[in-house]
Tab-separated table of C-alpha atoms and ligand atoms in Angstrom:
chain	number	residue	atom	x	y	z
A	1	MET	CA	36.621	-37.855	-33.427
A	2	ALA	CA	33.141	-37.666	-34.950
A	3	LYS	CA	31.770	-38.461	-31.578
A	4	PHE	CA	33.728	-35.492	-30.396
A	5	MET	CA	32.658	-33.394	-33.389
A	6	PHE	CA	29.302	-34.437	-32.463
A	7	PHE	CA	29.448	-33.341	-28.834
A	8	LEU	CA	30.897	-30.079	-29.844
A	9	SER	CA	28.275	-28.682	-32.164
A	10	PHE	CA	25.737	-29.597	-30.009
A	11	PHE	CA	27.617	-27.928	-27.480
A	12	LEU	CA	27.570	-24.954	-29.843
A	13	PHE	CA	24.008	-25.163	-30.918
A	14	VAL	CA	22.929	-25.123	-27.382
A	15	LEU	CA	25.199	-21.995	-26.676
A	16	VAL	CA	23.779	-20.270	-29.638
A	17	LEU	CA	20.311	-21.209	-29.824
A	18	GLY	CA	19.393	-22.571	-26.350
A	19	ASP	CA	20.989	-20.226	-24.153
A	20	PRO	CA	19.856	-16.812	-25.551
A	21	ALA	CA	20.990	-13.765	-24.135
A	22	TYR	CA	18.165	-11.223	-24.647
A	23	ASP	CA	18.660	-7.348	-23.066
A	24	PHE	CA	15.205	-6.720	-24.657
A	25	VAL	CA	12.137	-8.306	-25.265
A	26	ASN	CA	8.936	-6.580	-26.677
A	27	VAL	CA	5.253	-7.638	-25.887
A	28	LEU	CA	4.758	-6.854	-29.928
A	29	ASP	CA	7.162	-9.148	-30.881
A	30	HIS	CA	4.913	-11.827	-29.248
A	31	GLY	CA	1.530	-11.503	-30.351
A	32	ALA	CA	0.192	-8.485	-28.477
A	33	ILE	CA	-2.332	-6.440	-30.191
A	34	GLY	CA	-3.025	-3.284	-28.060
A	35	ASP	CA	-6.247	-2.896	-29.245
A	36	GLY	CA	-7.787	-2.724	-25.910
A	37	LEU	CA	-10.202	-5.481	-27.139
A	38	THR	CA	-8.091	-8.483	-27.761
A	39	ASP	CA	-7.141	-11.047	-24.958
A	40	ASP	CA	-2.975	-10.116	-24.678
A	41	SER	CA	-2.321	-12.164	-21.654
A	42	LEU	CA	-0.762	-15.112	-23.836
A	43	ALA	CA	1.644	-12.511	-25.395
A	44	PHE	CA	2.840	-11.352	-22.044
A	45	ASP	CA	3.255	-14.726	-20.470
A	46	ALA	CA	5.593	-15.933	-23.735
A	47	ALA	CA	7.551	-12.232	-23.193
A	48	PHE	CA	7.962	-13.008	-19.869
A	49	THR	CA	9.183	-16.611	-20.078
A	50	MET	CA	11.632	-15.693	-22.465
A	51	ALA	CA	12.662	-12.577	-20.559
A	52	CYS	CA	13.048	-14.939	-17.724
A	53	ASP	CA	15.054	-17.439	-19.566
A	54	SER	CA	17.377	-15.035	-21.325
A	55	SER	CA	21.223	-15.568	-20.023
A	56	SER	CA	21.523	-11.810	-19.713
A	57	PRO	CA	21.862	-10.475	-16.333
A	58	SER	CA	19.571	-7.922	-17.034
A	59	VAL	CA	16.482	-7.997	-18.735
A	60	THR	CA	14.033	-5.340	-20.201
A	61	ILE	CA	10.031	-6.542	-21.145
A	62	LEU	CA	9.128	-3.711	-23.122
A	63	VAL	CA	5.700	-2.846	-22.954
A	64	PRO	CA	5.503	0.300	-25.479
A	65	GLY	CA	3.156	3.470	-25.232
A	66	GLY	CA	1.494	5.501	-27.959
A	67	SER	CA	-2.306	4.731	-28.385
A	68	LYS	CA	-1.705	1.560	-27.343
A	69	SER	CA	-4.115	-0.455	-24.667
A	70	PHE	CA	-3.095	-4.008	-23.603
A	71	LEU	CA	-6.363	-6.270	-22.556
A	72	LEU	CA	-4.982	-8.215	-19.550
A	73	GLN	CA	-6.603	-11.445	-17.376
A	74	PRO	CA	-5.465	-11.856	-13.864
A	75	MET	CA	-1.586	-12.728	-14.283
A	76	HIS	CA	0.882	-14.424	-12.213
A	77	PHE	CA	4.479	-13.572	-12.842
A	78	ASN	CA	6.759	-16.157	-10.697
A	79	GLY	CA	10.252	-15.041	-10.801
A	80	LYS	CA	11.420	-17.800	-8.736
A	81	HIS	CA	13.565	-19.745	-12.007
A	82	CYS	CA	14.256	-16.550	-13.744
A	83	ARG	CA	17.880	-16.497	-14.725
A	84	PRO	CA	18.587	-12.772	-14.836
A	85	SER	CA	19.285	-11.072	-11.611
A	86	MET	CA	17.277	-8.107	-12.847
A	87	ILE	CA	14.107	-7.970	-14.437
A	88	PHE	CA	12.754	-4.836	-15.544
A	89	PHE	CA	9.278	-4.360	-17.258
A	90	GLN	CA	9.233	-1.065	-18.937
A	91	ILE	CA	5.557	-0.183	-19.103
A	92	ASP	CA	4.501	2.740	-21.524
A	93	GLY	CA	1.229	1.518	-22.406
A	94	TYR	CA	-2.197	1.101	-21.049
A	95	ILE	CA	-2.846	-2.198	-19.257
A	96	VAL	CA	-6.743	-2.817	-18.606
A	97	ALA	CA	-8.329	-5.518	-16.717
A	98	PRO	CA	-11.717	-7.189	-17.888
A	99	SER	CA	-14.366	-4.409	-17.237
A	100	ASP	CA	-17.227	-7.176	-16.546
A	101	PRO	CA	-16.300	-8.991	-13.710
A	102	ASN	CA	-17.966	-12.216	-14.761
A	103	ALA	CA	-15.232	-12.170	-17.627
A	104	TRP	CA	-12.389	-12.121	-15.485
A	105	HIS	CA	-10.681	-15.571	-15.900
A	106	ARG	CA	-9.613	-17.593	-12.053
A	107	CYS	CA	-12.486	-15.491	-10.300
A	108	ASP	CA	-14.748	-17.909	-9.832
A	109	GLY	CA	-15.197	-20.626	-7.422
A	110	GLU	CA	-11.621	-20.718	-5.592
A	111	LYS	CA	-10.455	-17.455	-4.905
A	112	CYS	CA	-8.985	-14.533	-7.187
A	113	HIS	CA	-6.358	-12.551	-5.313
A	114	ALA	CA	-5.206	-10.274	-7.383
A	115	TRP	CA	-5.318	-9.197	-11.306
A	116	LEU	CA	-1.560	-8.940	-11.755
A	117	GLU	CA	0.799	-10.470	-9.024
A	118	PHE	CA	4.512	-10.782	-8.975
A	119	GLN	CA	6.194	-13.736	-6.565
A	120	HIS	CA	9.235	-14.712	-6.023
A	121	PHE	CA	11.756	-11.980	-7.502
A	122	ASP	CA	14.826	-10.447	-6.226
A	123	GLY	CA	15.761	-7.574	-8.326
A	124	LEU	CA	12.651	-6.213	-9.883
A	125	TYR	CA	12.073	-3.123	-11.514
A	126	ILE	CA	8.170	-2.231	-12.539
A	127	GLN	CA	8.634	1.366	-14.115
A	128	GLY	CA	7.257	3.532	-16.959
A	129	SER	CA	5.053	6.280	-17.490
A	130	GLY	CA	2.036	3.522	-18.009
A	131	THR	CA	-1.240	2.943	-16.415
A	132	PHE	CA	-2.901	0.179	-14.955
A	133	ASN	CA	-6.819	-0.064	-15.244
A	134	GLY	CA	-8.087	-2.206	-12.979
A	135	GLN	CA	-11.808	-1.427	-14.257
A	136	GLY	CA	-13.322	-1.791	-10.874
A	137	ARG	CA	-16.265	0.190	-11.703
A	138	ASN	CA	-18.635	-2.876	-12.115
A	139	TRP	CA	-17.272	-4.669	-9.055
A	140	TRP	CA	-18.190	-1.607	-6.881
A	141	ASN	CA	-21.651	-1.611	-8.215
A	142	PRO	CA	-23.822	-2.804	-5.111
A	143	SER	CA	-25.408	-5.248	-7.330
A	144	CYS	CA	-22.025	-7.147	-7.325
A	145	HIS	CA	-22.746	-8.411	-4.267
A	146	GLN	CA	-21.159	-11.018	-1.879
A	147	ASP	CA	-23.400	-13.576	-2.376
A	148	ASN	CA	-22.379	-13.708	-5.941
A	149	ILE	CA	-19.450	-16.250	-6.017
A	150	VAL	CA	-17.655	-14.078	-8.838
A	151	CYS	CA	-17.945	-10.478	-6.505
A	152	ALA	CA	-17.318	-12.554	-3.111
A	153	LYS	CA	-14.032	-11.355	-3.048
A	154	LYS	CA	-12.785	-8.843	-5.112
A	155	PRO	CA	-9.394	-8.817	-6.109
A	156	THR	CA	-6.327	-6.364	-5.411
A	157	GLY	CA	-5.049	-4.583	-8.607
A	158	PHE	CA	-1.504	-5.366	-8.250
A	159	VAL	CA	0.421	-7.865	-5.648
A	160	ILE	CA	4.301	-7.866	-4.959
A	161	SER	CA	4.981	-10.823	-2.459
A	162	HIS	CA	7.751	-12.870	-1.088
A	163	SER	CA	10.002	-10.520	-3.362
A	164	ASN	CA	13.173	-8.651	-2.476
A	165	ASN	CA	14.581	-5.749	-4.029
A	166	VAL	CA	11.582	-4.401	-5.504
A	167	HIS	CA	11.340	-0.625	-7.676
A	168	LEU	CA	8.201	0.874	-8.927
A	169	THR	CA	8.685	4.040	-9.932
A	170	GLY	CA	6.363	6.459	-12.152
A	171	LEU	CA	3.646	4.321	-13.138
A	172	ASN	CA	-0.571	5.057	-12.903
A	173	PHE	CA	-2.942	2.935	-10.985
A	174	GLU	CA	-6.675	3.687	-11.599
A	175	ASP	CA	-9.651	2.314	-10.425
A	176	SER	CA	-8.661	-1.117	-8.831
A	177	PRO	CA	-11.739	-3.498	-8.094
A	178	GLN	CA	-10.505	-3.323	-4.214
A	179	MET	CA	-6.834	-2.320	-2.775
A	180	HIS	CA	-4.293	-0.923	-5.969
A	181	ILE	CA	-1.032	-2.596	-4.506
A	182	ALA	CA	-0.289	-4.828	-1.997
A	183	PHE	CA	3.237	-5.687	-0.841
A	184	GLU	CA	2.885	-8.844	0.839
A	185	HIS	CA	5.975	-10.919	2.530
A	186	SER	CA	8.662	-8.357	1.079
A	187	THR	CA	11.383	-6.743	1.923
A	188	ARG	CA	13.828	-3.673	0.530
A	189	VAL	CA	10.559	-1.983	-1.606
A	190	TYR	CA	11.032	1.173	-2.824
A	191	VAL	CA	8.300	2.993	-4.444
A	192	SER	CA	8.218	6.274	-6.109
A	193	GLN	CA	6.531	8.724	-8.106
A	194	LEU	CA	3.356	6.896	-8.586
A	195	THR	CA	-0.284	7.797	-9.161
A	196	ILE	CA	-3.000	5.983	-8.006
A	197	ARG	CA	-6.408	7.469	-8.454
A	198	ALA	CA	-9.881	5.874	-7.756
A	199	PRO	CA	-13.537	7.605	-7.214
A	200	ALA	CA	-13.881	9.359	-3.301
A	201	GLU	CA	-17.129	6.889	-3.032
A	202	SER	CA	-15.509	3.594	-4.293
A	203	PRO	CA	-15.377	0.959	-1.337
A	204	ASN	CA	-12.157	-0.541	-0.331
A	205	THR	CA	-9.637	0.485	-2.981
A	206	ASP	CA	-6.872	1.680	-0.522
A	207	GLY	CA	-3.888	3.163	-2.301
A	208	ILE	CA	-0.902	1.029	-1.012
A	209	HIS	CA	-0.908	-1.980	1.558
A	210	ILE	CA	2.038	-2.780	3.496
A	211	GLN	CA	2.328	-6.531	5.330
A	212	GLN	CA	4.650	-8.822	6.289
A	213	SER	CA	7.250	-6.757	4.910
A	214	SER	CA	10.053	-4.355	6.016
A	215	TYR	CA	12.784	-1.812	4.398
A	216	VAL	CA	9.948	-0.415	2.559
A	217	SER	CA	9.877	3.200	1.406
A	218	ILE	CA	7.404	5.206	-0.250
A	219	ASP	CA	8.112	8.946	-2.140
A	220	HIS	CA	6.750	11.318	-3.926
A	221	THR	CA	3.323	9.778	-4.995
A	222	PHE	CA	-0.124	11.037	-5.149
A	223	ILE	CA	-2.811	8.959	-4.159
A	224	GLY	CA	-6.391	9.888	-3.540
A	225	THR	CA	-8.796	7.038	-3.596
A	226	GLY	CA	-12.025	5.849	-1.529
A	227	ASP	CA	-10.112	4.007	1.360
A	228	ASP	CA	-6.707	4.489	3.027
A	229	CYS	CA	-4.204	5.990	1.375
A	230	VAL	CA	-1.312	3.860	2.875
A	231	SER	CA	-2.313	1.399	5.100
A	232	ILE	CA	-0.117	-0.846	7.057
A	233	GLY	CA	-1.159	-4.162	8.707
A	234	ASP	CA	0.356	-6.926	10.735
A	235	GLY	CA	4.299	-7.553	10.526
A	236	SER	CA	5.469	-4.529	9.105
A	237	SER	CA	8.680	-2.628	10.341
A	238	HIS	CA	11.031	0.036	8.470
A	239	LEU	CA	9.046	2.140	6.688
A	240	GLU	CA	9.505	5.477	5.300
A	241	ILE	CA	6.798	7.223	4.151
A	242	THR	CA	7.307	10.462	2.649
A	243	ASN	CA	6.340	13.425	0.423
A	244	ILE	CA	3.020	12.008	-0.404
A	245	VAL	CA	0.101	14.077	-1.553
A	246	CYS	CA	-3.160	12.574	-0.087
A	247	GLY	CA	-6.938	12.831	-0.974
A	248	PRO	CA	-9.597	12.398	-0.986
A	249	GLY	CA	-9.179	8.785	0.946
A	250	HIS	CA	-9.459	7.873	4.618
A	251	GLY	CA	-5.841	8.924	5.033
A	252	ILE	CA	-2.641	6.703	6.729
A	253	SER	CA	-3.323	4.036	8.739
A	254	ILE	CA	-1.695	1.796	11.127
A	255	GLY	CA	-4.157	-1.287	11.470
A	256	SER	CA	-6.825	-1.999	12.217
A	257	LEU	CA	-4.511	-4.650	14.392
A	258	GLY	CA	-5.481	-7.474	16.840
A	259	LYS	CA	-8.685	-8.754	15.342
A	260	HIS	CA	-10.451	-11.865	16.583
A	261	GLY	CA	-7.807	-11.714	19.656
A	262	ASP	CA	-4.578	-12.073	16.896
A	263	LYS	CA	-1.211	-11.099	18.155
A	264	GLU	CA	0.094	-8.220	15.531
A	265	THR	CA	3.352	-6.200	15.223
A	266	VAL	CA	4.147	-2.812	13.640
A	267	GLU	CA	7.418	-1.043	14.378
A	268	TYR	CA	9.280	1.388	13.051
A	269	VAL	CA	7.263	3.902	10.787
A	270	ASN	CA	8.172	7.244	9.823
A	271	VAL	CA	5.645	9.562	8.118
A	272	ARG	CA	7.077	12.453	6.689
A	273	ASN	CA	6.084	15.550	4.803
A	274	VAL	CA	2.703	14.255	4.066
A	275	THR	CA	-0.620	16.598	2.951
A	276	PHE	CA	-4.072	15.246	3.668
A	277	THR	CA	-6.408	17.376	1.864
A	278	GLY	CA	-10.547	16.303	2.282
A	279	THR	CA	-9.527	12.976	3.987
A	280	GLN	CA	-11.459	11.116	6.471
A	281	ASN	CA	-8.480	10.695	8.754
A	282	GLY	CA	-4.695	12.282	8.734
A	283	VAL	CA	-2.452	9.760	10.782
A	284	ARG	CA	-4.442	6.884	12.524
A	285	ILE	CA	-3.451	3.689	14.426
A	286	LYS	CA	-6.633	1.761	14.976
A	287	THR	CA	-6.956	-1.849	16.594
A	288	TRP	CA	-9.186	-4.073	17.988
A	289	GLN	CA	-10.232	-4.798	21.441
A	290	GLY	CA	-9.418	-8.428	22.799
A	291	GLY	CA	-5.910	-8.050	20.267
A	292	LYS	CA	-2.346	-8.555	21.375
A	293	GLY	CA	1.225	-7.243	20.124
A	294	TYR	CA	2.008	-3.660	19.643
A	295	ALA	CA	2.144	-0.692	17.621
A	296	LYS	CA	5.476	1.666	18.335
A	297	ASN	CA	8.395	3.455	17.413
A	298	MET	CA	6.353	5.638	15.073
A	299	MET	CA	7.409	9.194	14.084
A	300	PHE	CA	4.556	11.604	12.359
A	301	GLU	CA	6.171	14.822	11.122
A	302	ASN	CA	5.888	17.848	9.040
A	303	ILE	CA	2.041	17.175	7.787
A	304	VAL	CA	-0.421	19.312	7.095
A	305	SER	CA	-3.995	18.754	6.892
A	306	ASN	CA	-6.646	20.446	4.673
A	307	GLY	CA	-9.983	19.866	6.931
A	308	ALA	CA	-9.323	16.271	7.899
A	309	LYS	CA	-12.403	15.029	9.797
A	310	TYR	CA	-9.858	13.715	12.491
A	311	PRO	CA	-5.989	14.638	11.611
A	312	ILE	CA	-4.819	13.161	14.550
A	313	ILE	CA	-6.553	9.649	15.683
A	314	ILE	CA	-5.480	6.819	17.765
A	315	ASP	CA	-8.578	4.228	17.968
A	316	GLN	CA	-8.237	1.428	20.172
A	317	TYR	CA	-11.710	0.593	20.035
A	318	TYR	CA	-11.800	-0.043	16.152
A	319	CYS	CA	-14.812	-1.870	15.282
A	320	ASP	CA	-16.557	-1.886	12.047
A	321	HIS	CA	-19.652	-3.560	12.752
A	322	THR	CA	-22.033	-3.122	15.926
A	323	HIS	CA	-20.926	-6.382	18.096
A	324	CYS	CA	-17.710	-5.644	19.673
A	325	LYS	CA	-17.425	-6.030	23.524
A	326	ASN	CA	-14.351	-4.624	25.456
A	327	GLN	CA	-11.934	-6.978	26.715
A	328	THR	CA	-9.175	-6.964	29.081
A	329	SER	CA	-6.041	-7.222	26.122
A	330	ALA	CA	-5.172	-4.455	23.820
A	331	VAL	CA	-2.401	-3.939	21.240
A	332	HIS	CA	0.379	-2.146	23.352
A	333	ILE	CA	0.643	1.391	22.055
A	334	SER	CA	3.833	3.036	22.461
A	335	ASN	CA	6.639	5.407	21.824
A	336	ILE	CA	4.557	7.623	18.955
A	337	THR	CA	5.761	10.897	17.977
A	338	TYR	CA	3.713	13.691	16.370
A	339	LYS	CA	5.676	17.007	15.470
A	340	ASN	CA	4.734	19.778	13.036
A	341	ILE	CA	1.639	18.893	12.720
A	342	GLU	CA	-0.444	22.303	11.343
A	343	GLY	CA	-3.598	22.679	9.001
A	344	THR	CA	-7.360	22.209	9.919
A	345	SER	CA	-9.399	19.774	10.900
A	346	GLU	CA	-13.445	19.307	10.034
A	347	LYS	CA	-14.511	18.217	13.218
A	348	GLN	CA	-14.079	19.787	16.693
A	349	ILE	CA	-12.090	16.905	18.274
A	350	ALA	CA	-8.994	17.308	16.353
A	351	VAL	CA	-6.812	15.316	18.479
A	352	LYS	CA	-8.474	12.115	19.468
A	353	LEU	CA	-6.475	9.460	21.732
A	354	ALA	CA	-8.993	6.853	22.858
A	355	CYS	CA	-6.237	4.302	24.569
A	356	SER	CA	-7.626	0.801	25.861
A	357	ILE	CA	-8.574	0.798	29.590
A	358	SER	CA	-6.093	-2.024	30.528
A	359	THR	CA	-3.033	-1.120	28.555
A	360	PRO	CA	-2.545	2.606	28.484
A	361	CYS	CA	-0.789	4.449	25.500
A	362	LYS	CA	2.526	5.014	26.391
A	363	ASN	CA	5.400	7.632	25.553
A	364	ILE	CA	2.534	9.295	23.014
A	365	ILE	CA	4.802	12.730	22.124
A	366	MET	CA	3.597	16.185	20.796
A	367	GLU	CA	5.542	18.748	19.694
A	368	ASN	CA	4.347	22.216	17.762
A	369	ILE	CA	0.901	21.047	16.499
A	370	ASP	CA	-1.649	23.620	15.319
A	371	LEU	CA	-4.869	22.514	14.320
A	372	LYS	CA	-7.375	25.030	13.801
A	373	PRO	CA	-10.783	24.637	12.523
A	374	ALA	CA	-11.690	24.125	9.009
A	375	SER	CA	-13.678	26.768	6.889
A	376	HIS	CA	-16.561	24.274	6.918
A	377	GLY	CA	-18.068	21.763	9.538
A	378	GLU	CA	-18.305	21.284	12.939
A	379	ALA	CA	-15.066	22.407	14.567
A	380	ASN	CA	-16.310	25.879	12.506
A	381	LYS	CA	-19.848	25.791	14.087
A	382	PHE	CA	-17.765	25.330	17.417
A	383	ASN	CA	-14.972	28.309	16.005
A	384	GLU	CA	-12.659	26.189	18.218
A	385	THR	CA	-10.700	22.423	18.066
A	386	SER	CA	-10.672	20.369	21.031
A	387	SER	CA	-9.174	17.308	21.902
A	388	TYR	CA	-10.038	13.825	23.664
A	389	CYS	CA	-7.632	11.236	25.928
A	390	LEU	CA	-8.260	8.346	27.384
A	391	ASN	CA	-5.781	6.534	29.170
A	392	VAL	CA	-2.597	8.245	27.482
A	393	ARG	CA	0.876	8.802	29.170
A	394	GLY	CA	3.241	11.170	27.466
A	395	ARG	CA	4.420	14.405	26.994
A	396	SER	CA	3.882	17.635	24.852
A	397	ASN	CA	6.263	21.029	24.296
A	398	ARG	CA	4.046	24.182	24.781
A	399	HIS	CA	3.260	24.805	21.655
A	400	VAL	CA	0.297	22.212	20.649
A	401	TYR	CA	-3.021	23.313	19.946
A	402	PRO	CA	-5.696	22.105	20.569
A	403	LYS	CA	-4.302	21.478	24.498
A	404	VAL	CA	-4.126	17.987	25.007
A	405	PRO	CA	-3.981	18.070	29.081
A	406	CYS	CA	-3.471	14.335	29.595
A	407	LEU	CA	0.178	15.344	28.311
A	408	TYR	CA	2.639	16.714	30.854
A	409	ILE	CA	4.541	19.524	29.536
A	410	ASP	CA	7.929	18.856	29.168
A	411	ASN	CA	10.304	21.709	28.557
A	412	ASN	CA	12.506	20.127	27.277
A	413	LEU	CA	10.791	19.055	24.068
B	1	LIG	C1	10.478	17.488	3.392
B	1	LIG	O1	10.184	18.338	2.371
B	1	LIG	C2	10.980	19.393	2.790
B	1	LIG	C3	10.651	20.871	1.410
B	1	LIG	O2	10.446	20.910	0.474
B	1	LIG	C4	12.108	19.008	2.073
B	1	LIG	O3	13.673	20.171	2.027
B	1	LIG	C5	12.642	17.615	2.710
B	1	LIG	O4	14.035	16.985	2.286
B	1	LIG	C6	11.796	17.047	3.137
B	1	LIG	N1	11.981	15.609	3.925
B	1	LIG	C7	11.985	14.511	3.071
B	1	LIG	C8	11.942	13.341	4.645
B	1	LIG	O5	11.691	14.188	2.266
B	2	LIG	C1	11.211	5.575	19.260
B	2	LIG	O1	10.816	5.465	17.767
B	2	LIG	C2	11.690	6.332	16.838
B	2	LIG	C3	10.613	6.426	15.792
B	2	LIG	O2	10.404	5.194	14.834
B	2	LIG	C4	13.177	5.885	16.802
B	2	LIG	O3	13.881	6.196	16.172
B	2	LIG	C5	13.077	5.568	18.259
B	2	LIG	O4	14.760	4.679	18.646
B	2	LIG	C6	12.319	4.849	19.228
B	2	LIG	N1	12.738	4.889	20.703
B	2	LIG	C7	13.052	3.879	21.443
B	2	LIG	C8	13.457	4.310	22.772
B	2	LIG	O5	12.533	2.756	21.167
B	3	LIG	C1	-15.749	0.354	25.672
B	3	LIG	O1	-15.173	1.457	26.227
B	3	LIG	C2	-15.036	2.784	25.651
B	3	LIG	C3	-14.311	3.482	26.860
B	3	LIG	O2	-14.780	3.452	28.226
B	3	LIG	C4	-16.594	3.267	26.047
B	3	LIG	O3	-16.666	4.496	25.205
B	3	LIG	C5	-17.339	2.574	25.016
B	3	LIG	O4	-18.743	2.688	24.908
B	3	LIG	C6	-17.397	0.670	25.588
B	3	LIG	N1	-18.093	0.192	24.600
B	3	LIG	C7	-18.904	-0.949	25.244
B	3	LIG	C8	-19.625	-2.124	23.874
B	3	LIG	O5	-18.939	-1.113	26.546
B	4	LIG	C1	-13.290	32.801	16.299
B	4	LIG	O1	-12.043	32.385	16.791
B	4	LIG	C2	-11.095	33.284	16.645
B	4	LIG	C3	-9.869	33.150	17.169
B	4	LIG	O2	-9.703	32.326	18.583
B	4	LIG	C4	-11.455	34.762	17.108
B	4	LIG	O3	-10.514	35.993	16.440
B	4	LIG	C5	-12.822	35.667	16.167
B	4	LIG	O4	-13.506	36.545	16.658
B	4	LIG	C6	-14.204	34.187	16.590
B	4	LIG	N1	-14.686	34.295	15.835
B	4	LIG	C7	-16.068	34.082	16.274
B	4	LIG	C8	-17.274	34.396	15.109
B	4	LIG	O5	-16.544	33.578	17.496
């Protein structure tokens, strides 16, 4: 009996103390100071560990707003052994990285992949009115150069990898050292109402990068940075990118695919309701000579270009250095539709389709395109826009300006 009582009380002890059902965990209750100077990383770790161990089906980690600013070192949240099936981060405060690259922990020697990394979640909700500021300025500075071990690899701001059912809503992202947000090896990712900002001259600060991921939607989001607003890399499929305001930046890019002869694939990408203002490109597909794989089944629809340099571009001769040779293999490009694209182009060639000699672009379709010269720049000087075609097969309707003579007119479009 005594033995039984012992086990009973032990069991109750475990039930009450060892198996806590928290619904909310506030970082301030775990030692976070929020003065923008004190390192709050340990407090965030402790709050996350407690939330992760909660026996509630859903738990929320609170990062309160007000005038609080939380300084965080590079952090890694691993959801693999978390018990709640839904983990919320309610972020209303300001979260800031160390401003001196040399003060970033874990960024020397090895590699510093990301400032904030989330891995192995299934049911992750990161939301709120808060801001993540990656303090990229000192990383962008030319004095933070490749030959400095810390500067050699600039971290991505926010990485979500090997996760499913991820929701990212309402937050602000600023001044990342490199790309702002990356999704890798993830499925069912829902992004909406984000604001992502970095100066136009900041290098490689893409807004959102997607790779090895599928069923990703990005909706109602503002992105203005120094590189692609959205860049889509190898292994991405079933993407819905809608209601995006993009600029400054390099536009929405598929690729670059097929570097070093690699086989890379992207398919089922729909881009709708996008405005490009003062961007280098509008919608771009870029591949390297010598690659394999494909970029296919894409739709670019309801797009406005306010003076993008190159509103529509396929470039199968992509090269970011001077020594690229033309080769016989190429990433295959097919079934790409451009529909209802209007506005202005800074360059005279508003539509550039430079496809590989060995593998033509197939089934390129254009309907209702109207790209006039912008009020400044080259196209304005010529008072007209034009198109360029190399090795393209496809169709267009009669409402395409500039005319794209390599596409045959299909009266059924
Ligand atoms: C595009 O914008 C129009 C007008 O604002 C809206 O009615 C439509 O639902 C949007 N399409 C998508 C796919 O969000
Ligand atoms: C062409 O691409 C569109 C857009 O993704 C897709 O809906 C359609 O099914 C594709 N057509 C074929 C024949 O694969
Ligand atoms: C490769 O081919 C393209 C298209 O014919 C041409 O414009 C370009 O100059 C060539 N590049 C090299 C390095 O030969
Ligand atoms: C520019 O082109 C427009 C439309 O074709 C034409 O109406 C206008 O007169 C042209 N302006 C000049 C300065 O050539």
